[in-house]
Amino acid sequence: MIAERLALLRQELRREHLSAYIFPTSDPHQSEYTADHWKGREWISGFNGSAGTAVVTLTSAALWTDSRYFIAAAEQLEGTEFQLMKLKVEGTPTIAEWLGKELAEAADKSVGIDGMVASVNEVEALIADLRNQGGITLQTNFDVLARIWKDRPAIPTNAIEIHPVELAGEEASAKLQRIRKALRTQHADGMLMAALDDIAWTLNLRGADVHCNPVFVSYLLIDSSAATLYINKEKVPADVEQYLQRQGVRVEAYEHVVQGLRDYFEYNILLDPNEVNYALMKMVKREVVRASSPVPMMKAVKTEAEQNGFRRAMVRDGVAMVKFMKWLEENPNQTEISVADKLETLRSEQPLYRGLSFDTIAGYEAHGAIVHYEATPETDIPLSQKGFLLLDSGAQYQDGTTDITRTIALGALTEEQKKVYTLVLKGHIDLQLLHFPNGATGTQLDAIARQPLWQHGLNFMHGTGHGVGSYLNVHEGPHQIRMDWKPAPLRAGMTVTDEPGIYLEGRFGVRIENTLLIVPAEETECGRFLRFETLTLCPIDTKPIIKEWLTKEEMEWLNSYHECVFRSLSSHLTSEEKAWLRRATASI
């Protein structure tokens, strides 16, 4: 099937006098997760991870992805022409370097990419890099998928709904005024907003266009006095359109955004070059202010209503997790898929449940070493009463989004497994114990979670933590906790995960994750300090712990956390579930 698709692609490349084509993961809104209509990289390569770029020439093919997907990508690309390129691994060429070598003898040194699905910064960097590889040019006005993907899914037309202000904590009109004020500080008269979660947050609307992400395909054009939502009008019920009018927002057809940019009347417009696609930027006739959108930082700092919503959602999610863990202990003859299905069923029984926040990762033993593993009927394996089950899961509730990982001992463990589990737990706890200055970055905190692992020659290649949306995307920026430099400051009111892990290929994986809220700590002569409030409420398996390796402070944190879990959840459980939870949270 992949071979047939590549043959169709190459036929079109020859017709257009192109020697290669680049398929990013993104959509016109630079989304991490995209609607099926824009999953062109997956369609052409067979690789279904959330990050990666496929490149196809007339005679070769390659796919670049990060360490989360090295194992999965190798399996999915097997039997195809695609060569796996491991990002950030020494010796891996960049896309431009690889194309420079592959096209060295090509008659047509021209490469294609759809400018509607690539950001301004991505395209401009590619243009410069390709020029340095023997004068290769980049063509951005050709969507090859429109010709060769005959059964391409349509752009979704799901209806949108109003997110109650009681849960959002602020009216959309007030958010628009705050955005305009922020734009003035950046000397901008307006902006084009393309990020789907930013639009949903700004307007207090939610949708169902992207799997697990309650967003809707649209653009929002803001000027100094009004705003226009560009969206398929089929998606906008009468009550939502009336609501938008009250908030000062007009509604126009999605495809009319191009004309909207041409008709834009202000002196200048802010376009975030990481968010807006290259094709739309080329349509703008006014002066462009190239700067970061102010919206992600606003969205990241949760209102009091959103913070309280997270706390309520975590209780319900914790109840589902406890019911699941008790069930698994009593019903051990399961498979990876059956445990994921059971957990989803238990979550769906909770009030305000709206769906999963991402597809559940249930990896037993060696599958736990595949960072973003998702079981399929072909890969599904039975659990045994030994080793580890790594379970990373989350839900969307109308008042909050959850993201939790627990590594569960199903029986006998090796000494290596106990050692790795304890070291990961130490890093997990040490980060949550931290007090840090207001405005510190996640990069400055990252080493705290890694230090116990580094001491034993262990490390993980993914980030330690990411922001979490308020009934929005489970991955939210701009702040992160990771080794790579991320300058976004940490502020009170932000959510962030704490998820160190170790993955030993072919053996097992361990990850422990809680979602945290950044809250004020103390104020001293050196300034304001912040700390973490743990939002996630679920027992951490104590059976694998080498207790002598925990410091007194780490053990006190674990016992205190477990007491909090029991106190918060026990009143929502049956007497049998409560007894199970009491045992699972007993002091060590």
Coordinates of C-alpha atoms in Angstrom, one line a residue:
M1 CA 0.0 0.0 0.0
I2 CA 2.8 2.4 0.9
A3 CA 4.6 1.5 -2.3
E4 CA 1.6 2.3 -4.3
R5 CA 1.2 5.7 -2.7
L6 CA 4.8 6.5 -3.3
A7 CA 4.4 5.6 -6.9
L8 CA 1.5 8.0 -7.3
L9 CA 3.5 10.7 -5.5
R10 CA 6.5 10.3 -7.8
Q11 CA 4.3 10.4 -10.8
E12 CA 3.0 13.9 -9.7
L13 CA 6.5 15.0 -8.8
R14 CA 7.8 14.3 -12.3
R15 CA 4.8 16.1 -13.7
E16 CA 5.6 19.2 -11.6
H17 CA 9.3 19.0 -12.2
L18 CA 10.0 18.4 -8.5
S19 CA 12.7 16.1 -7.2
A20 CA 11.3 15.7 -3.6
Y21 CA 8.3 16.5 -1.4
I22 CA 8.2 17.2 2.4
F23 CA 5.3 16.0 4.6
P24 CA 5.2 17.7 8.0
T25 CA 3.0 16.4 10.8
S26 CA 1.1 19.7 11.2
D27 CA -2.2 21.1 9.8
P28 CA -2.8 24.8 8.8
H29 CA -3.0 25.7 12.5
Q30 CA 0.4 24.0 13.5
S31 CA -1.5 21.6 15.8
E32 CA 0.3 18.8 17.6
Y33 CA -2.6 16.5 17.0
T34 CA -4.5 17.0 13.7
A35 CA -7.8 16.1 12.2
D36 CA -7.7 13.1 9.9
H37 CA -7.9 15.4 6.8
W38 CA -4.3 16.6 7.4
K39 CA -2.7 13.3 8.4
G40 CA -0.7 13.2 5.1
R41 CA 2.6 12.2 6.7
E42 CA 0.9 9.2 8.2
W43 CA -0.8 8.3 4.9
I44 CA 2.3 8.5 2.8
S45 CA 4.6 6.7 5.3
G46 CA 2.5 4.5 7.6
F47 CA 4.0 6.0 10.7
N48 CA 1.3 7.3 13.1
G49 CA 3.2 9.1 15.8
S50 CA 2.4 12.6 16.9
A51 CA 5.7 14.1 15.7
G52 CA 7.8 13.5 12.6
T53 CA 8.5 14.6 9.0
A54 CA 8.5 12.4 6.0
V55 CA 10.6 13.3 2.9
V56 CA 10.3 11.5 -0.4
T57 CA 12.5 11.9 -3.5
L58 CA 12.2 10.2 -6.8
T59 CA 14.4 7.3 -5.7
S60 CA 14.4 7.3 -1.8
A61 CA 12.4 8.1 1.3
A62 CA 13.2 9.0 4.9
L63 CA 11.3 9.9 8.1
W64 CA 12.6 12.0 11.0
T65 CA 11.2 11.6 14.5
D66 CA 12.3 12.0 18.1
S67 CA 13.3 9.6 20.8
R68 CA 9.7 9.0 21.9
Y69 CA 9.0 7.1 18.7
F70 CA 12.3 5.5 17.7
I71 CA 11.1 1.9 18.5
A72 CA 7.6 2.4 17.2
A73 CA 8.7 4.1 14.1
A74 CA 11.2 1.4 13.3
E75 CA 8.4 -1.2 13.5
Q76 CA 5.9 0.8 11.5
L77 CA 8.4 1.6 8.7
E78 CA 9.7 -2.0 8.4
G79 CA 9.0 -3.3 4.9
T80 CA 8.8 0.2 3.3
E81 CA 11.3 2.4 1.5
F82 CA 11.5 4.7 4.5
Q83 CA 14.7 5.1 6.3
L84 CA 14.4 6.1 10.0
M85 CA 16.2 9.3 10.9
K86 CA 16.7 9.7 14.7
L87 CA 16.5 13.3 15.7
K88 CA 19.2 14.6 18.1
V89 CA 21.3 11.4 17.7
E90 CA 24.8 12.1 16.6
G91 CA 25.3 11.4 12.9
T92 CA 21.7 12.0 11.9
P93 CA 21.6 14.5 9.0
T94 CA 19.1 17.3 8.9
I95 CA 16.4 17.2 6.2
A96 CA 18.3 19.7 4.1
E97 CA 21.6 17.9 4.5
W98 CA 20.0 14.6 3.4
L99 CA 18.3 16.2 0.4
G100 CA 21.5 17.9 -0.6
K101 CA 23.1 14.5 -0.8
E102 CA 20.2 12.7 -2.4
L103 CA 19.6 15.4 -5.0
A104 CA 23.3 16.1 -5.8
E105 CA 22.9 14.7 -9.4
A106 CA 19.2 15.6 -9.9
A107 CA 18.3 17.6 -13.0
D108 CA 15.5 19.5 -11.1
K109 CA 16.8 20.9 -7.8
S110 CA 13.3 21.8 -6.6
V111 CA 11.5 20.5 -3.5
G112 CA 7.8 20.8 -2.7
I113 CA 5.9 21.4 0.6
D114 CA 2.4 22.5 1.2
G115 CA 2.7 26.1 2.5
M116 CA -0.7 25.8 4.2
V117 CA 0.5 23.2 6.7
A118 CA 4.0 24.6 7.4
S119 CA 4.7 27.5 9.7
V120 CA 6.5 30.7 8.5
N121 CA 9.6 29.9 10.6
E122 CA 9.7 26.3 9.3
V123 CA 9.5 27.3 5.7
E124 CA 11.9 30.2 5.9
A125 CA 14.5 28.0 7.7
L126 CA 14.1 25.3 5.0
I127 CA 14.5 27.8 2.2
A128 CA 17.8 29.0 3.8
D129 CA 19.1 25.5 4.5
L130 CA 18.2 24.1 1.1
R131 CA 19.8 27.1 -0.6
N132 CA 23.0 26.1 1.2
Q133 CA 22.8 22.6 -0.2
G134 CA 23.7 23.4 -3.8
G135 CA 21.0 25.9 -4.5
I136 CA 17.9 23.6 -3.9
T137 CA 14.7 25.7 -4.2
L138 CA 11.5 25.2 -2.2
Q139 CA 8.0 25.4 -3.8
T140 CA 5.2 26.0 -1.3
N141 CA 2.1 26.4 -3.5
F142 CA 1.5 22.7 -4.4
D143 CA -0.7 20.4 -2.2
V144 CA 0.2 17.0 -3.8
L145 CA -2.2 15.2 -1.5
A146 CA -5.2 16.9 -3.1
R147 CA -4.3 14.9 -6.3
I148 CA -3.2 11.5 -5.0
W149 CA -5.2 10.9 -1.7
K150 CA -8.5 9.9 -3.4
D151 CA -10.3 8.9 -0.2
R152 CA -9.0 11.8 1.9
P153 CA -11.3 12.4 4.9
A154 CA -13.2 15.7 4.8
I155 CA -12.5 18.6 7.2
P156 CA -14.7 17.9 10.2
T157 CA -18.1 19.7 10.6
N158 CA -18.9 18.9 14.2
A159 CA -20.9 21.5 16.1
I160 CA -19.3 23.7 18.7
E161 CA -20.6 24.5 22.1
I162 CA -20.3 27.2 24.8
H163 CA -17.9 26.5 27.6
P164 CA -19.6 28.0 30.7
V165 CA -18.1 31.1 32.2
E166 CA -18.5 29.5 35.6
L167 CA -15.8 27.0 34.6
A168 CA -13.7 29.4 32.5
G169 CA -13.6 32.1 35.1
E170 CA -13.6 35.0 32.6
E171 CA -15.9 36.2 29.8
A172 CA -14.6 36.0 26.2
S173 CA -15.1 39.7 25.7
A174 CA -12.8 40.4 28.7
K175 CA -10.2 38.0 27.2
L176 CA -10.4 39.9 23.9
Q177 CA -9.8 43.2 25.7
R178 CA -6.8 41.7 27.5
I179 CA -5.4 40.4 24.2
R180 CA -5.8 43.9 22.6
K181 CA -4.0 45.4 25.5
A182 CA -1.1 43.0 25.2
L183 CA -1.0 43.6 21.5
R184 CA -0.6 47.3 22.1
T185 CA 2.5 46.6 24.2
Q186 CA 3.9 44.8 21.2
H187 CA 3.0 47.8 19.0
A188 CA 0.4 45.7 17.0
D189 CA -3.0 46.8 16.0
G190 CA -4.4 43.3 15.6
M191 CA -3.5 39.7 15.1
L192 CA -4.4 36.5 13.3
M193 CA -4.9 33.7 15.7
A194 CA -4.4 30.2 14.2
A195 CA -3.7 27.9 17.1
L196 CA -7.0 26.0 17.7
D197 CA -6.7 25.7 21.5
D198 CA -5.9 29.4 21.8
I199 CA -9.1 30.2 19.8
A200 CA -11.2 27.8 21.9
W201 CA -9.8 29.4 25.1
T202 CA -10.3 33.0 24.0
L203 CA -13.9 32.5 22.9
N204 CA -14.9 30.1 25.7
L205 CA -16.0 27.6 23.1
R206 CA -15.2 23.9 22.7
G207 CA -15.5 21.5 19.8
A208 CA -14.8 17.9 18.6
D209 CA -12.8 18.2 15.4
V210 CA -9.6 16.6 16.7
H211 CA -9.4 13.2 18.5
C212 CA -9.0 13.7 22.3
N213 CA -8.7 17.5 21.9
P214 CA -11.9 19.6 22.3
V215 CA -11.1 22.1 19.6
F216 CA -12.6 23.2 16.3
V217 CA -11.0 24.1 13.0
S218 CA -11.0 27.9 12.6
Y219 CA -9.1 31.2 12.6
L220 CA -9.7 34.2 14.7
L221 CA -8.8 37.7 13.3
I222 CA -8.7 40.4 15.9
D223 CA -8.5 44.1 15.2
S224 CA -8.6 47.1 17.5
S225 CA -12.3 47.1 17.9
A226 CA -13.8 43.8 16.6
A227 CA -13.0 40.1 15.9
T228 CA -14.0 37.7 13.2
L229 CA -14.2 33.9 13.6
Y230 CA -13.5 32.1 10.4
I231 CA -15.2 28.7 10.6
N232 CA -17.5 26.4 8.7
K233 CA -20.9 27.9 9.5
E234 CA -22.5 24.4 9.7
K235 CA -20.6 24.0 12.9
V236 CA -22.1 27.1 14.6
P237 CA -25.6 26.6 16.2
A238 CA -27.9 29.6 16.5
D239 CA -27.3 30.0 20.2
V240 CA -23.5 30.0 19.7
E241 CA -23.7 32.6 17.0
Q242 CA -25.9 34.8 19.2
Y243 CA -23.5 34.3 22.0
L244 CA -20.6 35.3 19.8
Q245 CA -22.4 38.5 18.7
R246 CA -22.8 39.5 22.4
Q247 CA -19.1 39.0 22.8
G248 CA -18.3 41.2 19.9
V249 CA -17.3 38.4 17.4
R250 CA -18.5 38.1 13.8
V251 CA -18.7 34.7 12.1
E252 CA -17.5 34.2 8.5
A253 CA -16.8 31.1 6.4
Y254 CA -13.5 29.3 7.1
E255 CA -12.2 29.7 3.6
H256 CA -12.8 33.5 3.7
V257 CA -9.8 34.0 6.0
V258 CA -7.7 34.8 2.9
Q259 CA -10.1 37.6 1.9
G260 CA -10.3 38.7 5.5
L261 CA -6.5 39.2 5.5
R262 CA -6.7 41.1 2.2
D263 CA -9.4 43.4 3.6
Y264 CA -7.7 43.9 7.0
F265 CA -7.7 47.7 7.5
E266 CA -5.4 48.4 10.5
Y267 CA -1.8 49.7 10.0
N268 CA -0.2 46.4 11.0
I269 CA -1.0 42.9 12.2
L270 CA 0.9 40.5 14.5
L271 CA 1.6 37.1 13.1
D272 CA 3.3 34.5 15.3
P273 CA 5.8 32.9 12.8
N274 CA 5.6 29.6 14.8
E275 CA 1.8 29.5 14.7
V276 CA 0.7 31.0 11.3
N277 CA 1.3 29.0 8.2
Y278 CA 3.5 30.4 5.4
A279 CA 0.8 30.5 2.7
L280 CA -1.4 32.8 4.8
M281 CA 1.5 35.1 5.8
K282 CA 2.1 35.7 2.1
M283 CA -1.5 36.9 1.7
V284 CA -1.0 39.8 4.1
K285 CA -0.7 43.2 2.5
R286 CA -0.2 45.3 5.7
E287 CA 2.9 45.6 7.8
V288 CA 3.6 42.4 9.7
V289 CA 4.7 42.4 13.4
R290 CA 6.6 39.1 13.7
A291 CA 6.3 38.2 17.4
S292 CA 5.1 35.5 19.7
S293 CA 1.3 35.5 20.4
P294 CA 0.5 36.8 23.8
V295 CA -2.3 34.2 24.2
P296 CA -0.4 31.0 25.2
M297 CA 1.0 32.7 28.3
M298 CA -2.5 34.1 29.2
K299 CA -4.0 30.6 28.8
A300 CA -1.3 28.9 30.8
V301 CA -2.1 30.9 33.9
K302 CA -5.3 29.3 35.1
T303 CA -8.2 31.4 36.7
E304 CA -9.4 30.5 40.2
A305 CA -12.4 28.8 38.6
E306 CA -10.1 26.7 36.3
Q307 CA -7.9 25.7 39.3
N308 CA -10.9 24.6 41.3
G309 CA -12.2 22.7 38.3
F310 CA -8.9 20.8 38.0
R311 CA -9.2 19.9 41.7
R312 CA -12.7 18.5 41.3
A313 CA -11.8 16.7 38.1
M314 CA -8.8 15.0 39.8
V315 CA -11.0 13.6 42.5
R316 CA -13.3 12.0 40.0
D317 CA -10.4 10.7 37.9
G318 CA -8.7 9.4 41.1
V319 CA -11.9 7.5 41.9
A320 CA -11.8 5.9 38.5
M321 CA -8.1 5.0 38.9
V322 CA -8.7 3.4 42.3
K323 CA -11.6 1.3 41.0
F324 CA -9.4 0.2 38.1
M325 CA -6.4 -0.7 40.2
K326 CA -8.5 -2.8 42.6
W327 CA -10.2 -4.5 39.6
L328 CA -6.8 -5.3 38.0
E329 CA -5.5 -6.8 41.2
E330 CA -8.6 -9.0 41.5
N331 CA -8.8 -9.8 37.7
P332 CA -5.2 -10.4 36.6
N333 CA -5.9 -12.3 33.4
Q334 CA -6.0 -9.3 31.1
T335 CA -4.3 -8.0 28.0
E336 CA -3.0 -4.5 27.2
I337 CA -6.1 -3.6 25.3
S338 CA -8.5 -5.0 27.9
V339 CA -7.0 -2.9 30.7
A340 CA -7.2 0.2 28.6
D341 CA -10.8 -0.5 27.7
K342 CA -11.7 -1.1 31.4
L343 CA -10.1 2.1 32.5
E344 CA -11.9 4.1 29.8
T345 CA -15.2 2.5 30.9
L346 CA -14.7 3.4 34.6
R347 CA -13.8 7.0 33.6
S348 CA -16.8 7.3 31.4
E349 CA -19.0 6.6 34.5
Q350 CA -17.8 9.8 36.2
P351 CA -19.8 13.0 36.1
L352 CA -18.8 15.6 33.4
Y353 CA -16.7 13.1 31.5
R354 CA -16.2 14.1 27.9
G355 CA -13.7 11.6 26.6
L356 CA -10.0 10.6 26.7
S357 CA -7.4 13.3 26.8
F358 CA -5.1 11.0 24.7
D359 CA -5.1 7.4 23.7
T360 CA -4.2 5.2 26.7
I361 CA -0.6 3.9 26.8
A362 CA -0.8 0.4 28.4
G363 CA 2.6 -1.2 27.9
Y364 CA 3.5 -4.5 29.6
E365 CA 7.2 -5.3 30.2
A366 CA 9.1 -4.7 26.9
H367 CA 6.2 -2.7 25.5
G368 CA 6.6 -0.3 28.4
A369 CA 10.0 0.7 27.0
I370 CA 8.2 2.1 23.9
V371 CA 7.5 5.7 25.2
H372 CA 4.3 6.3 23.2
Y373 CA 3.2 2.7 22.7
E374 CA -0.4 2.1 21.9
A375 CA -1.6 -1.5 21.7
T376 CA -3.3 -2.7 18.6
P377 CA -4.9 -6.1 17.9
E378 CA -1.7 -7.1 16.2
T379 CA 0.6 -6.1 19.1
D380 CA -1.7 -6.8 22.1
I381 CA -0.2 -9.2 24.6
P382 CA -1.5 -10.8 27.8
L383 CA -0.4 -9.7 31.2
S384 CA 1.4 -12.1 33.5
Q385 CA 1.7 -12.1 37.3
K386 CA 5.2 -10.7 37.1
G387 CA 7.0 -7.5 35.9
F388 CA 5.6 -4.1 35.2
L389 CA 2.6 -2.6 33.5
L390 CA 3.2 1.0 32.5
L391 CA -0.1 2.8 32.3
D392 CA -0.2 6.4 31.0
S393 CA -3.7 7.8 30.6
G394 CA -6.0 10.8 31.0
A395 CA -9.4 12.1 30.5
Q396 CA -11.3 15.2 29.4
Y397 CA -13.8 16.4 32.0
Q398 CA -15.8 19.6 31.4
D399 CA -14.0 21.2 34.4
G400 CA -10.5 19.9 33.8
T401 CA -8.1 17.7 31.9
T402 CA -6.1 14.9 33.5
D403 CA -2.8 13.2 32.7
I404 CA -1.4 10.5 35.0
T405 CA 1.1 7.6 34.7
R406 CA 1.5 4.8 37.1
T407 CA 3.9 1.8 36.8
I408 CA 2.2 -1.2 38.4
A409 CA 4.0 -4.2 39.7
L410 CA 2.0 -7.3 38.6
G411 CA 4.1 -9.8 40.6
A412 CA 7.7 -10.8 40.9
L413 CA 10.3 -8.1 39.9
T414 CA 14.0 -8.3 39.0
E415 CA 16.5 -6.3 41.1
E416 CA 17.1 -4.1 38.1
Q417 CA 13.4 -3.3 37.9
K418 CA 13.3 -2.3 41.6
K419 CA 16.4 -0.2 41.2
V420 CA 15.0 1.7 38.2
Y421 CA 11.6 2.2 39.7
T422 CA 13.1 3.6 42.9
L423 CA 15.3 6.0 41.1
V424 CA 12.5 7.3 38.9
L425 CA 10.3 7.7 42.0
K426 CA 13.1 9.7 43.7
G427 CA 13.3 12.1 40.8
H428 CA 9.6 12.4 40.7
I429 CA 9.4 13.3 44.4
D430 CA 12.4 15.6 44.4
L431 CA 10.9 17.8 41.8
Q432 CA 7.6 18.1 43.7
L433 CA 9.6 19.0 46.9
L434 CA 11.2 22.0 45.2
H435 CA 10.7 25.7 46.0
F436 CA 11.9 28.0 43.3
P437 CA 12.0 31.7 42.4
N438 CA 9.1 33.2 40.6
G439 CA 10.0 33.4 36.9
A440 CA 12.5 30.5 36.9
T441 CA 12.2 28.4 33.7
G442 CA 11.5 24.7 33.4
T443 CA 14.9 24.1 32.0
Q444 CA 16.4 25.4 35.3
L445 CA 14.3 22.9 37.2
D446 CA 14.7 19.9 35.0
A447 CA 18.0 18.6 36.4
I448 CA 16.3 18.1 39.8
A449 CA 14.2 15.3 38.5
R450 CA 17.1 13.7 36.6
Q451 CA 19.8 13.9 39.3
P452 CA 19.0 10.5 41.0
L453 CA 19.0 8.9 37.6
W454 CA 22.2 10.5 36.4
Q455 CA 24.0 9.3 39.5
H456 CA 23.4 5.8 38.2
G457 CA 24.2 6.5 34.6
L458 CA 20.5 6.6 33.5
N459 CA 18.7 9.3 31.5
F460 CA 15.5 9.8 29.5
M461 CA 15.2 11.8 26.3
H462 CA 11.7 13.2 26.6
G463 CA 10.7 16.3 28.6
T464 CA 10.1 16.0 32.3
G465 CA 6.9 18.1 32.2
H466 CA 4.4 20.0 30.1
G467 CA 1.5 22.3 30.7
V468 CA -2.0 20.8 30.8
G469 CA -5.1 22.6 29.4
S470 CA -8.3 23.3 31.3
Y471 CA -10.7 21.1 29.3
L472 CA -8.4 21.7 26.4
N473 CA -5.3 20.0 24.9
V474 CA -3.4 17.7 27.3
H475 CA -0.1 19.2 26.0
E476 CA 0.0 23.0 26.5
G477 CA 2.7 25.6 26.4
P478 CA 4.6 27.8 26.3
H479 CA 6.3 26.5 29.5
Q480 CA 7.8 23.1 29.8
I481 CA 10.2 21.3 32.1
R482 CA 12.9 19.7 29.9
M483 CA 16.7 19.7 29.2
D484 CA 16.3 21.7 26.0
W485 CA 16.3 25.5 26.7
K486 CA 12.8 26.7 27.0
P487 CA 12.8 30.4 28.2
A488 CA 9.1 30.6 29.2
P489 CA 8.9 31.6 32.9
L490 CA 7.0 29.6 35.4
R491 CA 4.2 31.5 37.1
A492 CA 1.7 30.8 39.9
G493 CA -1.5 29.4 38.3
M494 CA 0.3 27.3 35.7
T495 CA -0.3 23.5 35.5
V496 CA 2.6 21.2 34.7
T497 CA 3.3 17.5 34.7
D498 CA 6.1 15.7 36.6
E499 CA 7.0 12.5 34.6
P500 CA 10.5 11.2 34.7
G501 CA 11.0 7.7 33.3
I502 CA 13.5 5.2 32.2
Y503 CA 13.1 2.9 29.1
L504 CA 15.3 -0.2 28.6
E505 CA 14.6 -1.5 25.1
G506 CA 13.4 -5.0 25.0
R507 CA 13.1 -5.3 28.8
F508 CA 10.8 -2.8 30.5
G509 CA 9.9 0.9 31.1
V510 CA 9.1 2.9 34.2
R511 CA 7.4 6.3 34.3
I512 CA 5.6 8.0 37.2
E513 CA 3.5 11.1 36.5
N514 CA 1.4 13.6 38.4
T515 CA -0.1 16.8 37.2
L516 CA 0.9 19.8 39.4
L517 CA -0.3 23.3 40.0
I518 CA 2.3 26.0 40.6
V519 CA 1.2 28.1 43.7
P520 CA 2.9 30.8 45.8
A521 CA 5.3 29.7 48.4
E522 CA 7.1 32.3 50.6
E523 CA 8.4 35.8 50.0
T524 CA 11.8 36.6 51.3
E525 CA 14.3 39.4 50.9
C526 CA 15.4 37.6 47.8
G527 CA 12.0 37.8 46.2
R528 CA 8.9 35.7 45.7
F529 CA 9.1 31.9 45.6
L530 CA 6.8 29.3 44.2
R531 CA 6.1 25.6 44.9
F532 CA 4.0 22.8 43.5
E533 CA 0.6 21.6 44.7
T534 CA 0.0 18.0 43.6
L535 CA -3.4 17.8 41.8
T536 CA -3.3 14.1 40.8
L537 CA -4.9 11.8 43.4
C538 CA -3.9 8.1 42.9
P539 CA -1.8 5.7 44.9
I540 CA 1.8 5.2 43.8
D541 CA 2.8 1.5 43.9
T542 CA 5.1 1.0 46.9
K543 CA 5.8 -2.7 46.3
P544 CA 8.8 -2.1 44.0
I545 CA 10.5 0.5 46.2
I546 CA 13.9 -0.1 47.7
K547 CA 13.0 1.8 50.9
E548 CA 16.6 2.3 52.0
W549 CA 17.3 4.4 48.9
L550 CA 14.7 7.0 49.8
T551 CA 15.7 9.9 51.9
K552 CA 13.7 10.8 55.1
E553 CA 12.2 13.8 53.2
E554 CA 11.3 11.7 50.2
M555 CA 9.6 9.1 52.4
E556 CA 7.7 11.8 54.3
W557 CA 6.5 13.3 51.1
L558 CA 5.2 9.9 49.8
N559 CA 3.4 9.1 53.1
S560 CA 1.9 12.5 53.2
Y561 CA 0.8 12.3 49.6
H562 CA -0.8 8.9 50.2
E563 CA -2.7 10.2 53.2
C564 CA -4.0 13.1 51.1
V565 CA -5.1 10.6 48.4
F566 CA -7.0 8.5 51.0
R567 CA -8.6 11.5 52.6
S568 CA -9.7 13.0 49.3
L569 CA -11.1 9.9 47.7
S570 CA -12.3 7.6 50.4
S571 CA -15.7 9.2 50.8
H572 CA -16.5 8.5 47.1
L573 CA -15.8 4.8 47.3
T574 CA -17.6 1.7 48.5
S575 CA -16.5 0.1 51.8
E576 CA -14.5 -2.6 49.8
E577 CA -12.8 0.0 47.6
K578 CA -12.1 2.2 50.7
A579 CA -10.4 -0.8 52.4
W580 CA -8.3 -1.5 49.2
L581 CA -7.3 2.2 49.1
R582 CA -6.3 2.2 52.8
R583 CA -3.9 -0.7 52.1
A584 CA -2.6 0.9 48.9
T585 CA -1.8 4.2 50.7
A586 CA -0.4 2.7 54.0
S587 CA 2.7 4.4 55.3
I588 CA 6.0 2.9 54.5

